Coordinates of C-alpha atoms in Angstrom, one line a residue:
Chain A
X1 CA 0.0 0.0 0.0
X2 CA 1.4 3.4 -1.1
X3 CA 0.2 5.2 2.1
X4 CA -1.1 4.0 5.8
X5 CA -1.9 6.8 7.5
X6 CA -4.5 9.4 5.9
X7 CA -6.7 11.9 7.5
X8 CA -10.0 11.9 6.6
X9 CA -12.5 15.2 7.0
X10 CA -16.3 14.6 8.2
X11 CA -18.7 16.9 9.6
X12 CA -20.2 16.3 12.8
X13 CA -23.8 15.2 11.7
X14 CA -25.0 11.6 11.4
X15 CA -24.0 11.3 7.5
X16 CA -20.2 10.1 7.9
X17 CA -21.4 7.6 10.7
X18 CA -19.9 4.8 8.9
X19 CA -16.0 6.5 9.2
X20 CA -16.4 6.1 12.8
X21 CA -18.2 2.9 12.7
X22 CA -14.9 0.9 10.2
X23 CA -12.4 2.8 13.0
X24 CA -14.5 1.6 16.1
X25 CA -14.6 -1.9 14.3
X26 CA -11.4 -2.1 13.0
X27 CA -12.2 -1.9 9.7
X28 CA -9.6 0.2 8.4
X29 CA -6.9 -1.9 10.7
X30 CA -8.2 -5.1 8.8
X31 CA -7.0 -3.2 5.5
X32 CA -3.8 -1.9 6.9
X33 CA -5.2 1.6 7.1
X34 CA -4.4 3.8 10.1
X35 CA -7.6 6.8 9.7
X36 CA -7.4 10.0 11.5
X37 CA -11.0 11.8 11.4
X38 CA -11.0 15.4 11.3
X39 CA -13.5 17.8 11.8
X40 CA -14.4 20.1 9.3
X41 CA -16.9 23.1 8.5
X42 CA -18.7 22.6 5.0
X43 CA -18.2 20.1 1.9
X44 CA -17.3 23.5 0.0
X45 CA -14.8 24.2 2.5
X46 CA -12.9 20.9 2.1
X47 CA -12.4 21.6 -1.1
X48 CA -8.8 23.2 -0.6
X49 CA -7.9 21.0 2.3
X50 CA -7.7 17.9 -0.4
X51 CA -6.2 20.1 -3.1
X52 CA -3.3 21.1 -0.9
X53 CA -3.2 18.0 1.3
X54 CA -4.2 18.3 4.5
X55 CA -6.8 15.9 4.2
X56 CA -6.2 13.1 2.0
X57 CA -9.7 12.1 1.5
X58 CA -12.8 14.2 2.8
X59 CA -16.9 14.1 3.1
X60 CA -18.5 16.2 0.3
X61 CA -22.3 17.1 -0.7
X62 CA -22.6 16.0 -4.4
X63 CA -24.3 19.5 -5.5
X64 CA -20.6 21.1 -4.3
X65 CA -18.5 18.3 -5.6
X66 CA -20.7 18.6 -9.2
X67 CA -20.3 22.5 -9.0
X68 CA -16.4 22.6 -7.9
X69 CA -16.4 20.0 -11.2
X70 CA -18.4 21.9 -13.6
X71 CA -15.5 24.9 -12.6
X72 CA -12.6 23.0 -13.6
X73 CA -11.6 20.7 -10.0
X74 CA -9.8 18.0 -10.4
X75 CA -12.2 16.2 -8.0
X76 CA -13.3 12.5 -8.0
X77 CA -16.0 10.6 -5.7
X78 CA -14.8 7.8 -4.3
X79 CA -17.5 6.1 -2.1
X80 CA -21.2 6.9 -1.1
X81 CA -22.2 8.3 2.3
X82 CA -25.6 9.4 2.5
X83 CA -29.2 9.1 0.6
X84 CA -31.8 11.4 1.9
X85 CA -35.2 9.3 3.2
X86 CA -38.7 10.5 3.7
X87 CA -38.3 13.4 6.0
X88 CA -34.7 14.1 6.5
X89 CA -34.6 17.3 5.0
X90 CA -38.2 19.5 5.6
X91 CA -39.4 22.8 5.5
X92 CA -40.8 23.6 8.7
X93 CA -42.6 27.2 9.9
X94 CA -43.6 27.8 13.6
X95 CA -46.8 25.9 15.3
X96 CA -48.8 29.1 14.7
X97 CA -47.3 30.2 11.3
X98 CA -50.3 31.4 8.7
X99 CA -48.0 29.6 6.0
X100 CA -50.0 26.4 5.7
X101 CA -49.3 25.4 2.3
X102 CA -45.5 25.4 0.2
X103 CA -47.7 28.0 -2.1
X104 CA -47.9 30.1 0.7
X105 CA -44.5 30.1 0.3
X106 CA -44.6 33.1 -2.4
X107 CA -43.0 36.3 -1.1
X108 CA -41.8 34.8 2.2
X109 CA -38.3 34.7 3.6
X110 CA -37.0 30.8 3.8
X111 CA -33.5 29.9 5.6
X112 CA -30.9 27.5 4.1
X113 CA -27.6 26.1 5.5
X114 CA -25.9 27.2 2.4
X115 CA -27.2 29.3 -0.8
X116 CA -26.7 27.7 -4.1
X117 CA -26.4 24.1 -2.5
X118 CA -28.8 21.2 -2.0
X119 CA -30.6 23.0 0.3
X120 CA -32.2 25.7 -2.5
X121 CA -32.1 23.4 -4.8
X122 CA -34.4 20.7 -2.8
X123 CA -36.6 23.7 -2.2
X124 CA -37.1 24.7 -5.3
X125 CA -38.0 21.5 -6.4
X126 CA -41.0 21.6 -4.1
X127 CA -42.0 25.3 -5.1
X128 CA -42.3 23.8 -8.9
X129 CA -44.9 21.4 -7.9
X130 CA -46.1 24.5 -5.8
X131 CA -46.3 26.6 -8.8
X132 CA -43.5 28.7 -7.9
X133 CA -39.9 29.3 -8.5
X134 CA -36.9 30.4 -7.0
X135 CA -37.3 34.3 -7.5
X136 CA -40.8 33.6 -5.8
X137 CA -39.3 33.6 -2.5
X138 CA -36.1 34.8 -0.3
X139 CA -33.2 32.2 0.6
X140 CA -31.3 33.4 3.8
X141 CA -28.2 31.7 4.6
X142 CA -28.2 30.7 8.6
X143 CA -26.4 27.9 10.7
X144 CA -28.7 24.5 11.2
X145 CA -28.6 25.2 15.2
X146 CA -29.4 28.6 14.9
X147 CA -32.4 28.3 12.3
X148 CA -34.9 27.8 15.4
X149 CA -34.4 30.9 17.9
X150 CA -33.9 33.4 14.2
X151 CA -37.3 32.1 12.9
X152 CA -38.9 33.1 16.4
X153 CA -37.4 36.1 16.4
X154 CA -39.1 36.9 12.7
X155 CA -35.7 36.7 10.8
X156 CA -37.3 34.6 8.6
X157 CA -40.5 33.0 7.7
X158 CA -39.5 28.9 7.0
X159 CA -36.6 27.1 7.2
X160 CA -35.3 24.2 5.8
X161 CA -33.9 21.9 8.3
X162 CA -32.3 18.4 8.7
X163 CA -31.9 16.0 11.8
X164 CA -31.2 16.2 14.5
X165 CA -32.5 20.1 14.2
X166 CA -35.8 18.2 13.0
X167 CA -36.5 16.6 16.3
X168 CA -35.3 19.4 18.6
X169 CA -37.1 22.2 16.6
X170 CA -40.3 20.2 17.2
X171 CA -40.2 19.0 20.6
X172 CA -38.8 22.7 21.8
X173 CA -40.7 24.9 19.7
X174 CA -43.9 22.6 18.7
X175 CA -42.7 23.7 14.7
X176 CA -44.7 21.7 12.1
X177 CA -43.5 20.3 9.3
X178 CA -44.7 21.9 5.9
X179 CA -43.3 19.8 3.5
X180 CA -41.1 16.7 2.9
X181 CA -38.7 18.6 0.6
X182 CA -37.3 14.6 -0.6
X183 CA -40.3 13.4 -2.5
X184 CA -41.0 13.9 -6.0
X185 CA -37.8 15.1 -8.3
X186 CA -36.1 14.7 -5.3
X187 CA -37.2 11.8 -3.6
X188 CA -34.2 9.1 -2.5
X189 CA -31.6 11.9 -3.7
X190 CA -28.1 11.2 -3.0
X191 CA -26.7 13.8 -0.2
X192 CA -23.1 13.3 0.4
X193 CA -20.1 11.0 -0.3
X194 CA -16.6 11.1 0.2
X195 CA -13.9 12.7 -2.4
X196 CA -10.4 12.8 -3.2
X197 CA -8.6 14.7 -5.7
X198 CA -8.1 13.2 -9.3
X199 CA -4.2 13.2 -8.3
X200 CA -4.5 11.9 -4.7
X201 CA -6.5 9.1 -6.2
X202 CA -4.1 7.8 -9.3
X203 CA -1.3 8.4 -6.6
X204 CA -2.2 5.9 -4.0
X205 CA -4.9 3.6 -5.7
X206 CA -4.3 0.8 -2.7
X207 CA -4.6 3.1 -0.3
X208 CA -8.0 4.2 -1.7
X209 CA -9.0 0.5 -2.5
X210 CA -8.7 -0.4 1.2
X211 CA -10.2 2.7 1.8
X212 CA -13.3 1.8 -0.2
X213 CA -13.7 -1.8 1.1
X214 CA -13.6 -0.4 4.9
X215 CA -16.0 2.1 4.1
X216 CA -18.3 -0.3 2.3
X217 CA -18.3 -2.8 4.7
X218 CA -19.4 0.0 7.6
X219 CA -21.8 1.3 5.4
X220 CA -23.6 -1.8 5.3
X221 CA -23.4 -2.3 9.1
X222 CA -24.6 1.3 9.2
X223 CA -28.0 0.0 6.7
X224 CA -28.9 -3.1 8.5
X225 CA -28.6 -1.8 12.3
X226 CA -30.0 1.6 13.3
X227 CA -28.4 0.6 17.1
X228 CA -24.6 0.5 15.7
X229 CA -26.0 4.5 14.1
X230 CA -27.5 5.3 17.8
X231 CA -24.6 4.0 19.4
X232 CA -22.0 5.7 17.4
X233 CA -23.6 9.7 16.9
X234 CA -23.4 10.3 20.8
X235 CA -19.6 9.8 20.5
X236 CA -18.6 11.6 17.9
X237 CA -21.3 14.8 17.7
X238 CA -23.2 16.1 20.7
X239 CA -26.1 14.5 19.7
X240 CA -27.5 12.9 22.7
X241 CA -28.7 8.7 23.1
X242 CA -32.1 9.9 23.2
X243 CA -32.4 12.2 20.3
X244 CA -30.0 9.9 18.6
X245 CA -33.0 6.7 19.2
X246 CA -35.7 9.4 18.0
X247 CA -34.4 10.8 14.9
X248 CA -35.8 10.4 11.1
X249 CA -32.3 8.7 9.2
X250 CA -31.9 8.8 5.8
X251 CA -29.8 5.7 3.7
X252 CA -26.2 4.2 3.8
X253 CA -25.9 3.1 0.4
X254 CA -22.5 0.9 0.4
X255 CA -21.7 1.1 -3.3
X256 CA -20.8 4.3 -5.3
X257 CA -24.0 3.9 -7.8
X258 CA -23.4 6.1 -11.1
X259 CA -26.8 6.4 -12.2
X260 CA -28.2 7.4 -9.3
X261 CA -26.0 10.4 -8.5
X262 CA -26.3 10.9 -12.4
X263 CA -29.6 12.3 -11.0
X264 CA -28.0 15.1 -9.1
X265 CA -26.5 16.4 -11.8
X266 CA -29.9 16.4 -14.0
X267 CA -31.7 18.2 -11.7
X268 CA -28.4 20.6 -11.2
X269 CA -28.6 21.1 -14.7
X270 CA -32.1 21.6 -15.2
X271 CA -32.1 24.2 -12.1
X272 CA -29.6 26.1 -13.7
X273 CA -27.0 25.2 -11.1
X274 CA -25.1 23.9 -13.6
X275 CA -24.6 25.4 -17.6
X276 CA -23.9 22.3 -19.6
X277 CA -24.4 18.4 -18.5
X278 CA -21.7 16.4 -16.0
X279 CA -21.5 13.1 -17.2
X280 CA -21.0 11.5 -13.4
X281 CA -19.4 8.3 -14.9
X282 CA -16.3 10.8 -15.2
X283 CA -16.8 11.9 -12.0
X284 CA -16.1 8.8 -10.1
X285 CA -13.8 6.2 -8.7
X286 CA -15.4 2.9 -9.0
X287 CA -14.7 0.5 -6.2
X288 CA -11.8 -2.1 -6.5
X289 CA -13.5 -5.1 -8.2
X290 CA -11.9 -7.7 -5.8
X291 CA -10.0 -7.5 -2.6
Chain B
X1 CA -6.6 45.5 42.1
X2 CA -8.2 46.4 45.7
X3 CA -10.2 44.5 47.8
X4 CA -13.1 47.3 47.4
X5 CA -13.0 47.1 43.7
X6 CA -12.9 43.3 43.3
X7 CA -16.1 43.7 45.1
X8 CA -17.7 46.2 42.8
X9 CA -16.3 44.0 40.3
X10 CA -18.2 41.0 41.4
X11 CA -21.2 43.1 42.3
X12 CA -21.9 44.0 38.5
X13 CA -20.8 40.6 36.9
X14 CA -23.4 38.9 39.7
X15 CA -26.0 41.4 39.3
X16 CA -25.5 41.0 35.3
X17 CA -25.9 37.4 35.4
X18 CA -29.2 38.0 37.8
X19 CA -30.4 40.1 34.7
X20 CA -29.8 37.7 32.1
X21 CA -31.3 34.7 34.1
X22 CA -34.6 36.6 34.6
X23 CA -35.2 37.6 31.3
X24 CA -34.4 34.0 30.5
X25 CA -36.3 32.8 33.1
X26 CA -39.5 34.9 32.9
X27 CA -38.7 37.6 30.1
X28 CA -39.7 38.7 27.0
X29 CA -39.2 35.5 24.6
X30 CA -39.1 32.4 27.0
X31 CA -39.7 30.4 23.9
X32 CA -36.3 31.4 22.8
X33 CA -34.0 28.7 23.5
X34 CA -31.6 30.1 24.7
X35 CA -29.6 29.0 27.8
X36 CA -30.0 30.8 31.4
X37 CA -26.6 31.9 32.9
X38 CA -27.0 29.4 35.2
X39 CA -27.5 26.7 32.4
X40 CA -24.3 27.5 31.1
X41 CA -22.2 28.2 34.3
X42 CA -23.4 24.1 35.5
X43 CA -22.4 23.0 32.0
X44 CA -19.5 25.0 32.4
X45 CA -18.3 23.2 35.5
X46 CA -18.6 20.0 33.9
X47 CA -16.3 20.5 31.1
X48 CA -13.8 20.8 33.3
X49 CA -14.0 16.6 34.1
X50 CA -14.4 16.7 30.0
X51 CA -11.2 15.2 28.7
X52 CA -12.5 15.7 24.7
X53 CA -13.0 19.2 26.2
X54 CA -9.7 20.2 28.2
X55 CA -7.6 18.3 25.1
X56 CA -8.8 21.0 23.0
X57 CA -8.4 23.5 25.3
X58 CA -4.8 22.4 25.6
X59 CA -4.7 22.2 21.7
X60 CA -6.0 26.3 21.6
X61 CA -3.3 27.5 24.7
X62 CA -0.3 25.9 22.6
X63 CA -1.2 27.3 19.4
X64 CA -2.2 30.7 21.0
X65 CA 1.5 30.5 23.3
X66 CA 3.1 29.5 20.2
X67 CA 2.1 32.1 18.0
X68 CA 2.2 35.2 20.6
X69 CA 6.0 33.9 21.0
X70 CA 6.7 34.1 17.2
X71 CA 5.4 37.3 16.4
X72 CA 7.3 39.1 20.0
X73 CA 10.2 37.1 18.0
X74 CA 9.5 38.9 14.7
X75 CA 8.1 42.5 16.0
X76 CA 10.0 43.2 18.6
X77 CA 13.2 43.3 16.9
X78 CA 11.4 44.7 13.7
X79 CA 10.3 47.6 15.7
X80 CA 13.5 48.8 17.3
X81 CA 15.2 48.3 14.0
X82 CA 13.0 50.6 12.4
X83 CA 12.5 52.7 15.6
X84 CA 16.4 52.9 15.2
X85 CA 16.6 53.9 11.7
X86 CA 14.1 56.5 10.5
X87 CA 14.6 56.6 7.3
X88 CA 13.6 52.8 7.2
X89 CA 10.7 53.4 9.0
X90 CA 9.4 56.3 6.7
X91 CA 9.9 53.9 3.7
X92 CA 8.1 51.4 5.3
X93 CA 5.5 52.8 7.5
X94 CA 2.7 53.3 4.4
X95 CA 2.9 49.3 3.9
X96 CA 2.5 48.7 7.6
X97 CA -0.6 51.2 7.8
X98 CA -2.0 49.5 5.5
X99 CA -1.7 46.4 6.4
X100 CA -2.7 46.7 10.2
X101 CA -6.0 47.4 9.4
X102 CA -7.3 44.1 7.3
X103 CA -9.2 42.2 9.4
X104 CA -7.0 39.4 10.4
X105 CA -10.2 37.0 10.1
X106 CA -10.6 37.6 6.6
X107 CA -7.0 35.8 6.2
X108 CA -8.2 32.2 7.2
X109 CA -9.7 31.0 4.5
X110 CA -6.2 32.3 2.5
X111 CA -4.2 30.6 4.6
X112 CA -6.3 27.4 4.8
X113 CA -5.7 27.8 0.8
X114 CA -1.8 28.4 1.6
X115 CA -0.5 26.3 4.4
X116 CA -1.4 22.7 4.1
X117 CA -0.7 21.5 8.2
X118 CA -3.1 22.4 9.9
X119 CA -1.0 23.4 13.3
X120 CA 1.1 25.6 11.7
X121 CA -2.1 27.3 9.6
X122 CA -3.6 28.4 12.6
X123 CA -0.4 29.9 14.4
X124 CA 0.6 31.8 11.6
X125 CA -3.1 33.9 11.1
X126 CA -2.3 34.4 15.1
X127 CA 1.1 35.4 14.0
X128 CA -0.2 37.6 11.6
X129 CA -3.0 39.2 13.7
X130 CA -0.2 39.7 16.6
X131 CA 2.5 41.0 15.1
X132 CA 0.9 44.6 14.7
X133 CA 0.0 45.8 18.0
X134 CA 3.8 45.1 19.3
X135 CA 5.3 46.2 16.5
X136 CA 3.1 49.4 16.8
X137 CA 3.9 49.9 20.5
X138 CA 7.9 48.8 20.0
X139 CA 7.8 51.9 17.2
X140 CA 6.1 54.2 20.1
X141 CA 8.7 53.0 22.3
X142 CA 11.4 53.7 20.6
X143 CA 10.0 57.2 19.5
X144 CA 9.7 58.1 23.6
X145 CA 12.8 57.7 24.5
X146 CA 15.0 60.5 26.2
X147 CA 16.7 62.2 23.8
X148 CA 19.2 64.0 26.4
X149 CA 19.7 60.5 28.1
X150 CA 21.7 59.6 24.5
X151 CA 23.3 62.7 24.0
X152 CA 24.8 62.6 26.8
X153 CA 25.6 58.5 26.6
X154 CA 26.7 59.5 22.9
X155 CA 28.9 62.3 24.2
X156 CA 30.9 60.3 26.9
X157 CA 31.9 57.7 24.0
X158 CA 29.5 55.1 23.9
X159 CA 28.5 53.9 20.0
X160 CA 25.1 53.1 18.6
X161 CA 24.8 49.9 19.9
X162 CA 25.8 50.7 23.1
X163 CA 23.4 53.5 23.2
X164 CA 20.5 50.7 21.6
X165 CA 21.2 48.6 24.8
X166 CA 21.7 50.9 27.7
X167 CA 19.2 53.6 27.1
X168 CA 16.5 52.7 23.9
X169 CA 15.6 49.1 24.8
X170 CA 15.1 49.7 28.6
X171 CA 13.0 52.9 28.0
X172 CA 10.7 51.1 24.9
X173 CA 10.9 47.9 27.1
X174 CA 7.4 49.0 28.9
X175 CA 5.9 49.6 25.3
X176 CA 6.7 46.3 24.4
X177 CA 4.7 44.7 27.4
X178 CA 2.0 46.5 26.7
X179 CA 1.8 45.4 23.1
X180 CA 2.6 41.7 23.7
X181 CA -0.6 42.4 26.0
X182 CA -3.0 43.7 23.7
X183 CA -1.9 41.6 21.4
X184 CA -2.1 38.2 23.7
X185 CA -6.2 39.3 23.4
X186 CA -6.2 39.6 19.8
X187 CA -4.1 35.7 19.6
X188 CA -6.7 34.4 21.5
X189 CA -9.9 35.5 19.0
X190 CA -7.5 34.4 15.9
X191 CA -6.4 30.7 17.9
X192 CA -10.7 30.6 18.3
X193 CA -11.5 31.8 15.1
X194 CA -9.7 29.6 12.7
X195 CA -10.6 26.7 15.0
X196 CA -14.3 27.8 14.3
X197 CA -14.0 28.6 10.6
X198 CA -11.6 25.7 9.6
X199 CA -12.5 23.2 12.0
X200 CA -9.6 20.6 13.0
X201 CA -8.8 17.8 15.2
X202 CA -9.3 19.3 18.4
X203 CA -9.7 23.3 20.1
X204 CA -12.1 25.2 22.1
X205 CA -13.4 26.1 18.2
X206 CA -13.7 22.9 16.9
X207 CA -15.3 21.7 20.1
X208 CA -18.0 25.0 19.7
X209 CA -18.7 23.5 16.1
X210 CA -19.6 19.4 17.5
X211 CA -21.4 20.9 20.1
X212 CA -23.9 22.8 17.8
X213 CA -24.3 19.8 15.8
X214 CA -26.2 18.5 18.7
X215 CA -28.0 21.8 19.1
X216 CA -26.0 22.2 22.2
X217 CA -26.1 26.0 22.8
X218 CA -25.6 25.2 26.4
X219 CA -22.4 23.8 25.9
X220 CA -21.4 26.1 23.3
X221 CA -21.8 29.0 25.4
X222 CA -19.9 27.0 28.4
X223 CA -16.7 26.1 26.0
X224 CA -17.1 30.1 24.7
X225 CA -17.3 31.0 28.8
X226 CA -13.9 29.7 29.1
X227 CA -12.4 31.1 26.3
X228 CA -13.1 34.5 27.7
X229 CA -11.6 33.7 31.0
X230 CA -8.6 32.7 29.6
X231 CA -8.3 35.9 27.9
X232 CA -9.4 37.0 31.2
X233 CA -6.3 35.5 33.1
X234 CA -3.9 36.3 30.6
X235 CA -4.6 39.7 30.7
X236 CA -4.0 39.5 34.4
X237 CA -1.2 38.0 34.7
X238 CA 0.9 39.9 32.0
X239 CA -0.6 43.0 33.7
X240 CA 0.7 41.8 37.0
X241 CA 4.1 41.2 35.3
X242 CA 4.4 44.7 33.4
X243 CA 3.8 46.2 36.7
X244 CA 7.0 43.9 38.5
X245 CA 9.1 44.9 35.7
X246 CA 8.1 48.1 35.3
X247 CA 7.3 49.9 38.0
X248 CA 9.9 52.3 37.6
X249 CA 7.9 53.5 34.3
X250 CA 4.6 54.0 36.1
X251 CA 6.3 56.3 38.3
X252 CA 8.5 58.2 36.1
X253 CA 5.2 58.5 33.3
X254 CA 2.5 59.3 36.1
X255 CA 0.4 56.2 34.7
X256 CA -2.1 54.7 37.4
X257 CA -2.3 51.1 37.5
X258 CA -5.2 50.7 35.4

């Protein structure tokens, strides 16, 4: 193997479980691998931390990784993380919000984690069916743990939230949920995975093989028991036993599947988040074909 | 610091928190979920048995130590240098005045670009931020000394660098202390910052970003609670220690201890 040690980048929320699930099994030690996880800030943020090596491999959202592509990065995906499920990712207004219907939507103010990412592009996908588009309504850019209190305080109208910010919105603040923002267009829509760049990956392709396998093989134990998910979050985020036990998860798919991230990009596309077509094929690393 | 003004001191902060927990408590938005004083003071206690907690706290302290250390290394003889030579100065004093002023924040995501280990990222934006306020104050040093104590060290015989050492670097020496203070402040909001905007392995930062993941305001308050009384502290004790060193200065300038 070219390299044993790498440092890996993942956001504290319950998508990268699976990193901390192949370390706590010994996974990567099976392969040889020694993985240090790494905290980091945003999938667009990685970005230059794999470019100029301090992380060898990191946790992306496809919608970045496709956009950093469509610019010109030398970026490939080399293993899935996360699928959104019914209810990961919904709108949600106050208990006593007039706003009953995503129509009602039109001229309102609706907060995002990031602007130009998933999150308005999930959205917007709801205000089609809605009637509406994009320049219908306002996207604010605020923090997942400060969506809550700045809604209350009339910073904004909606907000599209994701677990566990779901669960504590609800049970704190009684907020109801105004739309499922993965069904439809979006429904089953791959959310994140992890990337290297191109370089990195024709540089040490053991290294990313055993990589791949360990992953895989945590993603699946991450699929078929929700208590090996419960047990993990609590040590690597602050996300409690109970709320962990509570909250809505979405999927751990353990193979890199081209056609269904091929549906990212489609949607990107016809969005206008991206100008001409990715072929995602080019985009990605298959997994080593035996061990 | 007197006993009577300790008290007054711990009058307001207690009477402050009393404030805060009432309007938390009973105020105008208890649906607000924000934490009561007392909230965060209990959570506060309990990070200190939190050894995912104090690692990263040990994790901020070196990289702040660190890069206070450099930047005394790099300013403080910068700043006599061009205290010494005015013509240097005046050729370089535009650059400096307009570089004090950008926002050392704003550098992060730069250096994150720039300077692939992560360690050595984050000490030099503190580096960067640091370097200013001592250079500033070494320059202000310099400028103050007693012109008739070199004369008359010049006249008996003594060259330039004799001069430098007896008179100059004694005089600007309480300048300097003062910068490395103000500037120990400004490490700790940079060692924070980039902790918060680049994340890492560990830091009072990174451990403010996990906690909100949990939607944890509680605990993020607590870890940002000790933060500021580090800053606290460290202002202390250097302010302690320029007054040992220095008390000649505060009597020959007048200055109170403030």
């Amino acid at each position: 193997m070219e390299k044993t040690n790498i440092t890996v980048g993942a956001l504290p929320i319950p998508d990268p479980v699976s990193l901390y699930i192949a370390n706590a099994k010994g996974f990567f030690k099976e392969e040889g691998l020694t993985v240090t996880p790494k905290i980091i800030t945003g999938g667009a943020a990685a970005i230059p931390a794999i470019e100029n090596g301090s992380l060898d491999i990191s946790q992306t959202n496809y919608v970045s990784t496709f956009l950093a592509v469509s610019t010109g990065k030398k970026i490939k995906l080399v293993a899935d993380m996360y699928q959104a499920g019914p209810n990961t990712f919904n709108i949600m207004v106050p208990k006593d919000s007039p706003i009953k219907t995503v129509a009602d939507l039109k001229g309102k103010t609706i907060f995002v984690n990031n602007l130009r990412n998933v999150a308005t592009l999930a959205v917007t996908s709801q205000l089609k069916v809605a009637g509406l588009t994009e320049s219908d309504v306002t996207f604010k850019e605020k923090p997942f743990p400060d969506m809550g209190n700045a809604i209350l305080s009339g910073q904004a109208d909606a907000g599209w939230i994701t677990e566990p910010f779901i669960t504590a919105n609800q049970s704190a603040h009684g907020f109801r949920k105004l739309a499922d923002t993965m069904t439809g267009q979006t429904a089953d829509l791959p959310i994140a995975g992890w990337m290297a760049t191109e370089e990195w990956a024709s540089k040490y392709p053991k290294t990313l093989a055993a990589f791949q396998r360990a992953i895989s093989k945590a993603q699946q134990v991450a699929s078929s028991d929700r208590k090996e998910i419960e047990a993990m979050l609590p040590k690597y985020t602050k996300i409690d036993a109970k709320t962990a036990s509570v909250i809505t998860l979405g999927a751990y798919p353990s193979e890199l599947n081209a056609n269904r991230l091929q549906k990212v990009a489609d949607l990107m596309l016809e969005y206008g988040y991206l100008k001409s077509a990715i072929d995602v094929n080019s985009v990605i690393v298959a997994p080593p074909t035996s061990g | 610091m007197t006993g009577a003004r300790l008290l007054r001191g711990a009058i307001g902060a207690a009477g402050f928190l009393v404030v805060g927990e009432l309007l938390i408590r009973f105020g105008i938005s208890p649906e607000l979920a924000f934490p009561a004083p007392s909230t965060i003071l209990l959570e506060a206690v309990r990070l200190l048995a939190d050894t995912e907690f104090l690692a990263g706290v040990g994790t901020t302290l070196t990289n702040w130590v660190l890069g206070l250390l450099v930047a005394t290394a790099i300013a403080v003889p910068l700043g006599v240098l061009l205290g010494a030579l005015t013509p240097l100065e005046r050729a370089i004093r535009p650059l400096l005045e307009f570089m004090r002023p950008i926002p050392s924040v704003a550098i992060i995501p730069l250096a994150i670009l720039l300077i692939p280990v992560d360690e050595l990222m984050k000490i030099s934006v503190i580096v960067y931020a640091s370097v200013w306020p001592i250079l500033i104050n070494t320059l202000y040093g310099m400028h103050d000394v007693d012109p008739l104590a070199k004369e008359s060290l010049r006249s008996f015989g003594f060259g330039r660098l004799a001069v430098l050492a007896r008179v100059s670097l004694p005089s600007a020496a309480p300048f300097v202390a003062t910068g490395v203070r103000i500037a120990a402040g400004i490490a700790l909001v940079l060692a924070v910052s980039a902790e918060l905007l680049a994340g890492g392995f560990n830091g009072i930062g990174v451990y403010v970003t996990v906690a909100g993941s949990g939607n944890r305001t509680d605990l993020m308050m607590a870890a940002t609670f000790w933060a500021g009384v580090i800053g606290v502290l460290a202002n202390v004790l250097l302010m302690a220690g320029e007054r040992r060193l220095f008390h000649w200065h505060r009597m020959r300038t007048g200055a109170a201890g403030s």
